[in-house]
Structure formats: C-alpha cells, structure tokens
CSV table of N, CA and C in Angstrom, one decimal:
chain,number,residue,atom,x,y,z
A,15,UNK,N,136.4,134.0,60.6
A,15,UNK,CA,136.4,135.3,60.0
A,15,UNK,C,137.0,136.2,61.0
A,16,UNK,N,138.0,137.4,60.6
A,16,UNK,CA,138.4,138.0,61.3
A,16,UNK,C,138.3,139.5,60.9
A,17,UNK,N,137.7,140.2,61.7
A,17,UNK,CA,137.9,141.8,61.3
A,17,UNK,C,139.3,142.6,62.1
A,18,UNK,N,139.6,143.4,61.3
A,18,UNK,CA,140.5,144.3,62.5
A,18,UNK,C,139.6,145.4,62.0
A,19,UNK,N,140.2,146.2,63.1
A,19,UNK,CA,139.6,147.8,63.0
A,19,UNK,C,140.6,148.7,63.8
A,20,UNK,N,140.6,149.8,63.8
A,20,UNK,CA,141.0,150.7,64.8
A,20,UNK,C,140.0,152.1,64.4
A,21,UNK,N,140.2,153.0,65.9
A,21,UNK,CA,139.6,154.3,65.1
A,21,UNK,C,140.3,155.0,63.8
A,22,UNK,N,139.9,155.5,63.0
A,22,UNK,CA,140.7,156.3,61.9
A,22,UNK,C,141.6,157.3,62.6
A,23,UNK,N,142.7,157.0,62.4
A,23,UNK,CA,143.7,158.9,62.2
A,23,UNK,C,142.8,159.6,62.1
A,24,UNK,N,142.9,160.5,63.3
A,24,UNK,CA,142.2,161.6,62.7
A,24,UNK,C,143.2,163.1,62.1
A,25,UNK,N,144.6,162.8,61.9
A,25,UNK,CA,145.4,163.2,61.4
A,25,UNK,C,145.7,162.9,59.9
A,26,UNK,N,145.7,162.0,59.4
A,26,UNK,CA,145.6,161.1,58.4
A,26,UNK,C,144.2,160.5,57.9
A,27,UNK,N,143.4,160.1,58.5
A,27,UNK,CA,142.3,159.2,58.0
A,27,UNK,C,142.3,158.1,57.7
A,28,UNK,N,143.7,157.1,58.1
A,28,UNK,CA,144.2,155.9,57.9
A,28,UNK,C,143.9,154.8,58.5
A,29,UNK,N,142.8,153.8,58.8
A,29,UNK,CA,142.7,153.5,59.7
A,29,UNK,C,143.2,151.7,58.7
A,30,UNK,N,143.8,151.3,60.2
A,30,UNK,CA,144.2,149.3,60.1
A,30,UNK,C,143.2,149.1,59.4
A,31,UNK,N,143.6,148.5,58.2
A,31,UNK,CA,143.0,147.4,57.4
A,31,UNK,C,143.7,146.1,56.8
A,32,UNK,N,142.6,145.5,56.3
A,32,UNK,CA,143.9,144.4,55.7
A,32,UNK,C,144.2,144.6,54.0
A,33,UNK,N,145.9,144.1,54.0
A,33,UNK,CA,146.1,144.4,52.6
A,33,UNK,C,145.6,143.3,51.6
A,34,UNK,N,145.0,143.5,50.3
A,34,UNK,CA,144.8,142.3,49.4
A,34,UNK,C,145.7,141.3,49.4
A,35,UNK,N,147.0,141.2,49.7
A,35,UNK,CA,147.6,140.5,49.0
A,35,UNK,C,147.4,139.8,50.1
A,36,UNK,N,147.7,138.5,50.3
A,36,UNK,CA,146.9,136.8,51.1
A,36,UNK,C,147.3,135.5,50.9
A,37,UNK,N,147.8,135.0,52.4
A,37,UNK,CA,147.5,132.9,51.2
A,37,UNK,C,147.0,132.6,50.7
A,38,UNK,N,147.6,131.6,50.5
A,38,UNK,CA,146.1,131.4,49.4
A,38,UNK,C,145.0,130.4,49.7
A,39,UNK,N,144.8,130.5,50.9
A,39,UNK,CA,143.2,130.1,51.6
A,39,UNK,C,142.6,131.1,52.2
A,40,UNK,N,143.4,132.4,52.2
A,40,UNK,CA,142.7,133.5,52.7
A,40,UNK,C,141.9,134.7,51.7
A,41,UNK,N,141.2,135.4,51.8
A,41,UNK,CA,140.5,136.3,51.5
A,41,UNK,C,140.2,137.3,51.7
A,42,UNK,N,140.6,138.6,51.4
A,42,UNK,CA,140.1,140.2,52.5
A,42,UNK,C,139.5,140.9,51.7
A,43,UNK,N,137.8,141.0,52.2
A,43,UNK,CA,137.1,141.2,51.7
A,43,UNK,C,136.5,142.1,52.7
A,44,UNK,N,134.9,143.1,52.2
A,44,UNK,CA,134.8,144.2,53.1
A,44,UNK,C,135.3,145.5,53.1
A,45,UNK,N,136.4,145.8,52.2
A,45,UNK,CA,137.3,146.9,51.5
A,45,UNK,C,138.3,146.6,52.3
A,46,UNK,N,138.9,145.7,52.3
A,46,UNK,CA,140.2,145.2,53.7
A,46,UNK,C,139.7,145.5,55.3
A,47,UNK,N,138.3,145.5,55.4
A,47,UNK,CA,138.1,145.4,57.1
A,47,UNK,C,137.6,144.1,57.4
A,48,UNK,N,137.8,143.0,56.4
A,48,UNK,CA,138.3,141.9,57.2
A,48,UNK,C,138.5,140.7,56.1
A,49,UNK,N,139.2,140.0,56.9
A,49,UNK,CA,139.5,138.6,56.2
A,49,UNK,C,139.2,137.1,56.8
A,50,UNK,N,139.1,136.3,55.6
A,50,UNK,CA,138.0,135.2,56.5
A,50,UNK,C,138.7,133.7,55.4
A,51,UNK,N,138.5,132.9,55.8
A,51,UNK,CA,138.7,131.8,55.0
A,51,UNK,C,137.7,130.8,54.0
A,52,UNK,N,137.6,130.6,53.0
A,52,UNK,CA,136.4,130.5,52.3
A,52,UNK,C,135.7,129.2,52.6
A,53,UNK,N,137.0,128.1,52.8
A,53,UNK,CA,137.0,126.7,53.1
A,53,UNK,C,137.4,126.0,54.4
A,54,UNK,N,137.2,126.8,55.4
A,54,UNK,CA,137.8,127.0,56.9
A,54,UNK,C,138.0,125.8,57.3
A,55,UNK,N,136.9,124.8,57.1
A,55,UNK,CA,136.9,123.6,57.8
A,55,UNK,C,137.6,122.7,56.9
A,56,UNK,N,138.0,122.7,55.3
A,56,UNK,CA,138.8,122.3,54.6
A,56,UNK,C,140.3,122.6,54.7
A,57,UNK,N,140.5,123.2,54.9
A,57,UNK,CA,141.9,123.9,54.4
A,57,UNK,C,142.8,124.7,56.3
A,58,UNK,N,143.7,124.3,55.6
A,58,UNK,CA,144.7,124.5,57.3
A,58,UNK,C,145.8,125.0,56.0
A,59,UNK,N,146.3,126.5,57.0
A,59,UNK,CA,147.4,126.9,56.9
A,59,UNK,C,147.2,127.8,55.3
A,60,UNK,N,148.3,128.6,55.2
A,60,UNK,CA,148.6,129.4,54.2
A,60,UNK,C,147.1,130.6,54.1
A,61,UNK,N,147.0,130.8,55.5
A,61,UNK,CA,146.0,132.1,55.8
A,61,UNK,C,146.4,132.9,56.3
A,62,UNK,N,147.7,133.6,56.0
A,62,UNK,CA,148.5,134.3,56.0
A,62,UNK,C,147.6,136.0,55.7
A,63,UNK,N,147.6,137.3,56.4
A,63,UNK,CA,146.9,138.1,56.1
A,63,UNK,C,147.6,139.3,56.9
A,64,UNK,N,147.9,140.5,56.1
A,64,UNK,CA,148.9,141.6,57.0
A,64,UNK,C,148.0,142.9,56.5
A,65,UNK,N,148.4,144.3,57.3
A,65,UNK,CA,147.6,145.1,57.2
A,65,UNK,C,148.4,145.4,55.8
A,66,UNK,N,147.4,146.7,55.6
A,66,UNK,CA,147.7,147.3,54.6
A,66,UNK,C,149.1,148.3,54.5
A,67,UNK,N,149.5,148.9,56.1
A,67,UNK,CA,150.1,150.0,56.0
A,67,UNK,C,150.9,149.2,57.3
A,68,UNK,N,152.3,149.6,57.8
A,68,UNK,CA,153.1,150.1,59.4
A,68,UNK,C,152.1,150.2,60.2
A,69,UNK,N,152.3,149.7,61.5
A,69,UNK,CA,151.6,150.8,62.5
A,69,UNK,C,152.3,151.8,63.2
A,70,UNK,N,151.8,152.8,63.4
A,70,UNK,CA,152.8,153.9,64.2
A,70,UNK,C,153.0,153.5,65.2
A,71,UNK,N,154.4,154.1,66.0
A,71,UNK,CA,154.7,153.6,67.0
A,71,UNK,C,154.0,153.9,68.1
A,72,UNK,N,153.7,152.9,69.0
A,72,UNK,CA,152.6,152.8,70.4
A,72,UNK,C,151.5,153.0,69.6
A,73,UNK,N,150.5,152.7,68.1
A,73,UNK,CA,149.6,152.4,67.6
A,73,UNK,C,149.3,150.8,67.9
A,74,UNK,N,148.0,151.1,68.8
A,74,UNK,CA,147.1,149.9,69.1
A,74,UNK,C,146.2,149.4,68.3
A,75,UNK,N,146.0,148.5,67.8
A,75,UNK,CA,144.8,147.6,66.7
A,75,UNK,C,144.2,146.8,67.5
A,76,UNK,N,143.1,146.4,66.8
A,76,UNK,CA,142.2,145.4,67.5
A,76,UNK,C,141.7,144.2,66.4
A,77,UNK,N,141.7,143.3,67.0
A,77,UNK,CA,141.6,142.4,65.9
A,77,UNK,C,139.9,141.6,66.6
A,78,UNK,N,138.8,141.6,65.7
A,78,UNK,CA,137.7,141.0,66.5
A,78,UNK,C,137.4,139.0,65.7
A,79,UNK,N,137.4,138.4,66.4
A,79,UNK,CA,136.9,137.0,65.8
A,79,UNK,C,135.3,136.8,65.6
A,80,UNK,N,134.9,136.7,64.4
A,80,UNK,CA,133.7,136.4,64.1
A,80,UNK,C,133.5,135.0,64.1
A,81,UNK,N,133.9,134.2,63.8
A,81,UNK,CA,133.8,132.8,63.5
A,81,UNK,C,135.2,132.3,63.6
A,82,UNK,N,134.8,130.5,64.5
A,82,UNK,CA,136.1,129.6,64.4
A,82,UNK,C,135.8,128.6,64.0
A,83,UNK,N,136.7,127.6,63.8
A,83,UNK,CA,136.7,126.2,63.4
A,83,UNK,C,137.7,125.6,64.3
A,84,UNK,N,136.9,124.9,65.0
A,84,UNK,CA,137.6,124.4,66.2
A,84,UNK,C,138.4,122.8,65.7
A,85,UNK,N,138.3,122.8,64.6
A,85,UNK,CA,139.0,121.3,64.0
A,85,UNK,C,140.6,121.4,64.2
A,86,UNK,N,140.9,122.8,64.1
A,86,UNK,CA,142.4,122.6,64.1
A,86,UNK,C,143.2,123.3,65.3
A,87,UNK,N,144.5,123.0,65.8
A,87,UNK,CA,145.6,123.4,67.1
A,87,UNK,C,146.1,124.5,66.1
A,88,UNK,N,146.3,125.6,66.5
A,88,UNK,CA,147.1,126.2,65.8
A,88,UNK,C,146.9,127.3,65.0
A,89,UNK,N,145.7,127.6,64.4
A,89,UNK,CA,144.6,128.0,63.5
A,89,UNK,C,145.1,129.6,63.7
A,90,UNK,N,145.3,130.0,64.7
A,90,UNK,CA,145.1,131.5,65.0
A,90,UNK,C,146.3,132.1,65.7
A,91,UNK,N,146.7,132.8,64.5
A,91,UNK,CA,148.3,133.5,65.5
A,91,UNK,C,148.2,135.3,64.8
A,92,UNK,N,148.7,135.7,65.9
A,92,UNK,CA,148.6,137.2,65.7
A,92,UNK,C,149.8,137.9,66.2
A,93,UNK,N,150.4,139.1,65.3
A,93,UNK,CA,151.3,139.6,65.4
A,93,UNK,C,152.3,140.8,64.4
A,94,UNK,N,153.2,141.2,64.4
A,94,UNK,CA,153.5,142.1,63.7
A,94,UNK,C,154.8,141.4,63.1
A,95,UNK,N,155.0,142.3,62.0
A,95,UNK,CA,156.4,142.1,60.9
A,95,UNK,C,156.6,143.3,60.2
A,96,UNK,N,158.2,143.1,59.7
A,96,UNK,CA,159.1,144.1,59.3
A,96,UNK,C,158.4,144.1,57.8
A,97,UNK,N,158.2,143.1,57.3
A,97,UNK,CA,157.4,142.8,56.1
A,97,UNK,C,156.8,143.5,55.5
A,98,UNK,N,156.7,143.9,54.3
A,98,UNK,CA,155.9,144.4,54.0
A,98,UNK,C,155.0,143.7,52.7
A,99,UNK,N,153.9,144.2,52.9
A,99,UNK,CA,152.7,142.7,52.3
A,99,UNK,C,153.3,142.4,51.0
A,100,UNK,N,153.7,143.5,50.4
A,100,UNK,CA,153.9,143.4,48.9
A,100,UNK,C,155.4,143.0,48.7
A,101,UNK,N,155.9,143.0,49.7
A,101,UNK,CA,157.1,141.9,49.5
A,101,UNK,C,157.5,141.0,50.0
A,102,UNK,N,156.6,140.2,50.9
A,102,UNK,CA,156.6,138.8,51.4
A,102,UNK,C,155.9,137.6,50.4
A,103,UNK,N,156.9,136.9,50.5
A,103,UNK,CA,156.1,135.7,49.5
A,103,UNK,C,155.8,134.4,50.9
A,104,UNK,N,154.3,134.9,50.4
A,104,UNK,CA,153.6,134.2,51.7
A,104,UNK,C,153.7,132.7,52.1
A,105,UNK,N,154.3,132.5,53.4
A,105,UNK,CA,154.8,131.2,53.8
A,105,UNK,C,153.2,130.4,54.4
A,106,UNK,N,153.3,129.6,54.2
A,106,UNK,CA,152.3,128.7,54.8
A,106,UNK,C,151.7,129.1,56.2
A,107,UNK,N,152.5,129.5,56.8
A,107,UNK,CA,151.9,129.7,58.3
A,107,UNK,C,153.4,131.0,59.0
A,108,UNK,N,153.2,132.4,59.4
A,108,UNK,CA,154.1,133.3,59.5
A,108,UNK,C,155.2,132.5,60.9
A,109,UNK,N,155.0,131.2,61.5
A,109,UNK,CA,155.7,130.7,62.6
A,109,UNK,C,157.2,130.2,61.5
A,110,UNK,N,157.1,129.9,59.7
A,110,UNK,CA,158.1,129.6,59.2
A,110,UNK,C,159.1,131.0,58.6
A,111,UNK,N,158.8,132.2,59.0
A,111,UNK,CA,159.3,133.4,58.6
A,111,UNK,C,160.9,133.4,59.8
A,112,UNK,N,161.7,134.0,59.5
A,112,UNK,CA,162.7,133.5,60.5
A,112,UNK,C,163.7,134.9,60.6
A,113,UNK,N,162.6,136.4,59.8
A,113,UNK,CA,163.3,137.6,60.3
A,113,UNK,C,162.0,138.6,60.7
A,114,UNK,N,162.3,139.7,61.2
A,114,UNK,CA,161.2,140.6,61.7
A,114,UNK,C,160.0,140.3,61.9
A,115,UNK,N,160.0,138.9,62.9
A,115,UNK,CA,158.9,138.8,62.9
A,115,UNK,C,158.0,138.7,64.6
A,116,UNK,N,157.0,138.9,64.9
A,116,UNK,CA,156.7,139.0,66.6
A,116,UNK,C,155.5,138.5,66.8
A,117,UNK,N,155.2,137.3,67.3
A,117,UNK,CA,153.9,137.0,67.0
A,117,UNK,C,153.2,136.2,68.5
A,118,UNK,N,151.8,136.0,68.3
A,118,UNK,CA,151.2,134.9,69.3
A,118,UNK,C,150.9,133.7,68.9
A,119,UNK,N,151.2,132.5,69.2
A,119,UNK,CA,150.6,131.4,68.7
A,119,UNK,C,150.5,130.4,70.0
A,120,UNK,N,149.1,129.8,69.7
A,120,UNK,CA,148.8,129.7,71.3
A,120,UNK,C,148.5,130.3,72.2
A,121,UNK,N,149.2,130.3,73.4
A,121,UNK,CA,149.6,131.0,74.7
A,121,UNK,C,151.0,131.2,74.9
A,122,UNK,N,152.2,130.9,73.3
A,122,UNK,CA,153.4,131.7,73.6
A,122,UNK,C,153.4,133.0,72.7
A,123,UNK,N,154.7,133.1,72.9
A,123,UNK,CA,155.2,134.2,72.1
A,123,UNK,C,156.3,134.1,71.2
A,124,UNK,N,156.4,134.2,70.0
A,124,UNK,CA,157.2,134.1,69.1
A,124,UNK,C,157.9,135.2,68.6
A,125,UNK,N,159.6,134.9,68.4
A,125,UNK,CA,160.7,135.9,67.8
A,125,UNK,C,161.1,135.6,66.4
A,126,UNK,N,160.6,135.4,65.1
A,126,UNK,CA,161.6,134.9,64.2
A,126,UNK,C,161.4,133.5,64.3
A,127,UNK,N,159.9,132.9,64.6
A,127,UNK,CA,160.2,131.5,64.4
A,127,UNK,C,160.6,130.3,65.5
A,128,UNK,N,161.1,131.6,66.7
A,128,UNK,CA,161.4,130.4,68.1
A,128,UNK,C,160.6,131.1,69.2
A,129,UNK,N,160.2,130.2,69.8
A,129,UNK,CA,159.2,130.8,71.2
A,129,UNK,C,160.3,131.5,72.4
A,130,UNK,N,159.5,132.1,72.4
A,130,UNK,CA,160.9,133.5,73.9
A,130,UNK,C,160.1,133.5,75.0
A,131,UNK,N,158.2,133.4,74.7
A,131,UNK,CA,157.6,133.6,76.2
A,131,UNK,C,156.8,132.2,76.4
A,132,UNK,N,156.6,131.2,77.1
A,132,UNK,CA,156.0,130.4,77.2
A,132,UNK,C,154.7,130.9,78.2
A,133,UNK,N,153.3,130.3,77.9
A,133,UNK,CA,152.4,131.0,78.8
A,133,UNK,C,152.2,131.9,79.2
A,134,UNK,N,152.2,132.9,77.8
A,134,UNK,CA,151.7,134.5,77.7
A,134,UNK,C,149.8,134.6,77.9
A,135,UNK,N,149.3,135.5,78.2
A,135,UNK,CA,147.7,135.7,77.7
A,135,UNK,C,147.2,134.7,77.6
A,136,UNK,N,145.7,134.5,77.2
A,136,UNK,CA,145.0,133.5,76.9
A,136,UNK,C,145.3,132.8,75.6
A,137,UNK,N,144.9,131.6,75.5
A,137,UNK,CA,145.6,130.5,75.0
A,137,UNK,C,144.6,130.9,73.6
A,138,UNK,N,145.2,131.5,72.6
A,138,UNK,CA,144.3,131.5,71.3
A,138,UNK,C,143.5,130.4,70.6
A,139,UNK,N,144.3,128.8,71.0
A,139,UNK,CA,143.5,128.2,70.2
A,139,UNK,C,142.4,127.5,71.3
A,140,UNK,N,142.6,128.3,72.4
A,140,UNK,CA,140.9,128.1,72.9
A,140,UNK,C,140.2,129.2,73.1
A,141,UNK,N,140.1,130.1,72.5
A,141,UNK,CA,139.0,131.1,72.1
A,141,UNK,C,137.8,130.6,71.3
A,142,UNK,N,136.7,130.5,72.1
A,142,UNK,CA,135.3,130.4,72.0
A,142,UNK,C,134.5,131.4,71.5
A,143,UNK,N,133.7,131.3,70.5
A,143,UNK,CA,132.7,132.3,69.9
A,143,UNK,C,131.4,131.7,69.6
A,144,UNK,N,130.3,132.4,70.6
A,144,UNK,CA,128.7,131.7,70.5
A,144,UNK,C,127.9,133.0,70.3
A,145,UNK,N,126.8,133.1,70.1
A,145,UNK,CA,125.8,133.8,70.3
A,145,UNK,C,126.2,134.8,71.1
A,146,UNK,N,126.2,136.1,70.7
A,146,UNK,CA,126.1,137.0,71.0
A,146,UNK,C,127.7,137.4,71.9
A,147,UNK,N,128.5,136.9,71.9
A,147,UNK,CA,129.9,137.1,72.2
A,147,UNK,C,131.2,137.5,70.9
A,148,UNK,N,131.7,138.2,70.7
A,148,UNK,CA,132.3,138.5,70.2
A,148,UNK,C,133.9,139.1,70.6
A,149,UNK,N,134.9,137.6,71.4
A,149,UNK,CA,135.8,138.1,71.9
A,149,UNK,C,137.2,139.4,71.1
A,150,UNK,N,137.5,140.1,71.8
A,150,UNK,CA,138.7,140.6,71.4
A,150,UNK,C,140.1,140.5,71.6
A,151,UNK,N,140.7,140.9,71.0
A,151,UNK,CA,142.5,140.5,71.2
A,151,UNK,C,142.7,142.1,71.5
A,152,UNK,N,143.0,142.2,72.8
A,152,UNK,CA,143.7,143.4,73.1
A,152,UNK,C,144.2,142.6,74.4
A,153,UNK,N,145.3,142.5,74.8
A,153,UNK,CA,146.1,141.6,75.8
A,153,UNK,C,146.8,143.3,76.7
A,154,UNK,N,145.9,144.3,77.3
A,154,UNK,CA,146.1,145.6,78.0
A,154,UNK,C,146.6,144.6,79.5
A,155,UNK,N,146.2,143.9,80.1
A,155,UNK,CA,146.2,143.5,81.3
A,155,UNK,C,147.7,142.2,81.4
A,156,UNK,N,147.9,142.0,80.1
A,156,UNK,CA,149.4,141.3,79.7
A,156,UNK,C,150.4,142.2,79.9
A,157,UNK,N,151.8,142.2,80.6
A,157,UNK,CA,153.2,142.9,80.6
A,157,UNK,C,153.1,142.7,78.8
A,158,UNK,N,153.9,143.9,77.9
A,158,UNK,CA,154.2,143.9,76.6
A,158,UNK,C,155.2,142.4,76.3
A,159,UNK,N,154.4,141.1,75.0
A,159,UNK,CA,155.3,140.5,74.7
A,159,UNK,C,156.0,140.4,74.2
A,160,UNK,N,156.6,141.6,73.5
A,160,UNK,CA,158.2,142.4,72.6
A,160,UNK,C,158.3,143.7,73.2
A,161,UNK,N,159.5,143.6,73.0
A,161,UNK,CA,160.2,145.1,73.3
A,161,UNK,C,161.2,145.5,72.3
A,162,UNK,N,161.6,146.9,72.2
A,162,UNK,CA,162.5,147.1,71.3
A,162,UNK,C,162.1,146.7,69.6
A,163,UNK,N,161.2,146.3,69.4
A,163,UNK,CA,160.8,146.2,67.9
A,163,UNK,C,160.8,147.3,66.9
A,164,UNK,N,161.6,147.2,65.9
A,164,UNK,CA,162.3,148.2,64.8
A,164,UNK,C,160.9,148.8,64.4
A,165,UNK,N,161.1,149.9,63.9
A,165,UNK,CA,159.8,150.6,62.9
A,165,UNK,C,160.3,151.2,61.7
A,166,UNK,N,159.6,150.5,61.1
A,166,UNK,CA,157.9,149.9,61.0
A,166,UNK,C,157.7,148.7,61.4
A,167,UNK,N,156.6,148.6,61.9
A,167,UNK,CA,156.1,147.0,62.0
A,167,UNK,C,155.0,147.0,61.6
C-alpha cells in the first residue's frame, strides 16, 4: 500500500493525491491519499497509479510505504510523466512508456524506458517495512536524478 501526501497549497488548497484512474491491479482509495493493491501477492504489474494534478515546478511529494510483498524484483518504481492520467492508456508497468517519462526502478534511473543512472539512492526493491517503521522516498541527500524536465510533470 502506498500513500503520498504533501502539505496542502496554502495558495490553492491542492495537495498530491492520487488520480482514480489505475491498472488494473491497482486501487486509490482514501479520497486518492493512497493506493494499494488488492491481490498483492497474486498479481505483478499493471499497478500503474499517477497523481491527480502536475506538480509545480521545484514541488516536492512524498510518497510513504505501508506494506510490501517481497515476492517480486521490480514491484516499486517511482517517478514523474508528461502524461496525463486521463490520457494514458495504462501500460503494464510505466518502464514500457517510451515518452515523458522519469522514473526509479531499483537503484537506477530511468528516461523513456532506458536506464541513464546506474546505482542512484537506495535500491527500492530492498525497502523493508516492520513494526513501527515506516520508510520514506525523499532521496534530499541524492544529486537530482533529471534535469531539465518539461512542465508539467
């Protein structure tokens, strides 16, 4: 299960959420403050899930992990697109998208589908979640893994 959050705009009142629209193993539920998979330990891939809105430019999100399933390599990739939810027809996994796309999978970093950083940040598909831990994705202590990315993302 994954939450994102940020603080609300306090200009706006807009805060990251996730948009309904989803693979179709995914679910965002919570009024879009988070999405989770229903059959986690059945089902791989096509858990595809984007916010509702752009983020503004130098807008930071936070994405928190509640629950993993350590059955599968691969499981958790995070990142931004030109996309917009309502007009992406959701590919099985966003590493097969091959425009506007910027993402983590693993410990690289992905442009469109081809890896550009090898051995970025911690390795996503070994993030651990026990009792009373609840790691986050904020990579502050990472050099930025894109630059020059169009807006919106």
């Amino acid at each position: 299960m994954f939450s994102c959050s940020v603080p609300s705009d306090e200009d706006t009142g807009e805060a990251v959420l996730f948009h309904p629209s989803c693979g179709t193993y995914a679910q965002v539920i919570n009024n879009g403050r988070t999405a989770h998979r229903p059959n986690a330990a059945d089902d791989f891939n096509n858990g595809v899930v984007l916010t509702r809105r752009p983020l503004k430019p130098n807008e930071m999100f936070e994405v928190r992990l509640d629950r993993c399933v350590d059955k599968w390599a691969g499981s958790l990739e995070i990142g931004v697109t030109t996309h917009p939810p309502t007009d992406l027809e959701y590919p099985s996994t966003m590493t097969n998208v091959r425009s506007g796309t910027w993402m983590m999978t693993g410990n690289g970093v992905m442009h469109n589908g081809t890896t550009i950083i090898d051995d970025y940040g911690q390795n996503l598909d070994r993030l651990k979640v026990r009792a009373g831990l609840l790691p986050n994705f904020l990579f502050c202590d990472y050099p930025p893994a894109a630059n020059h990315c169009p807006s919106p993302v």
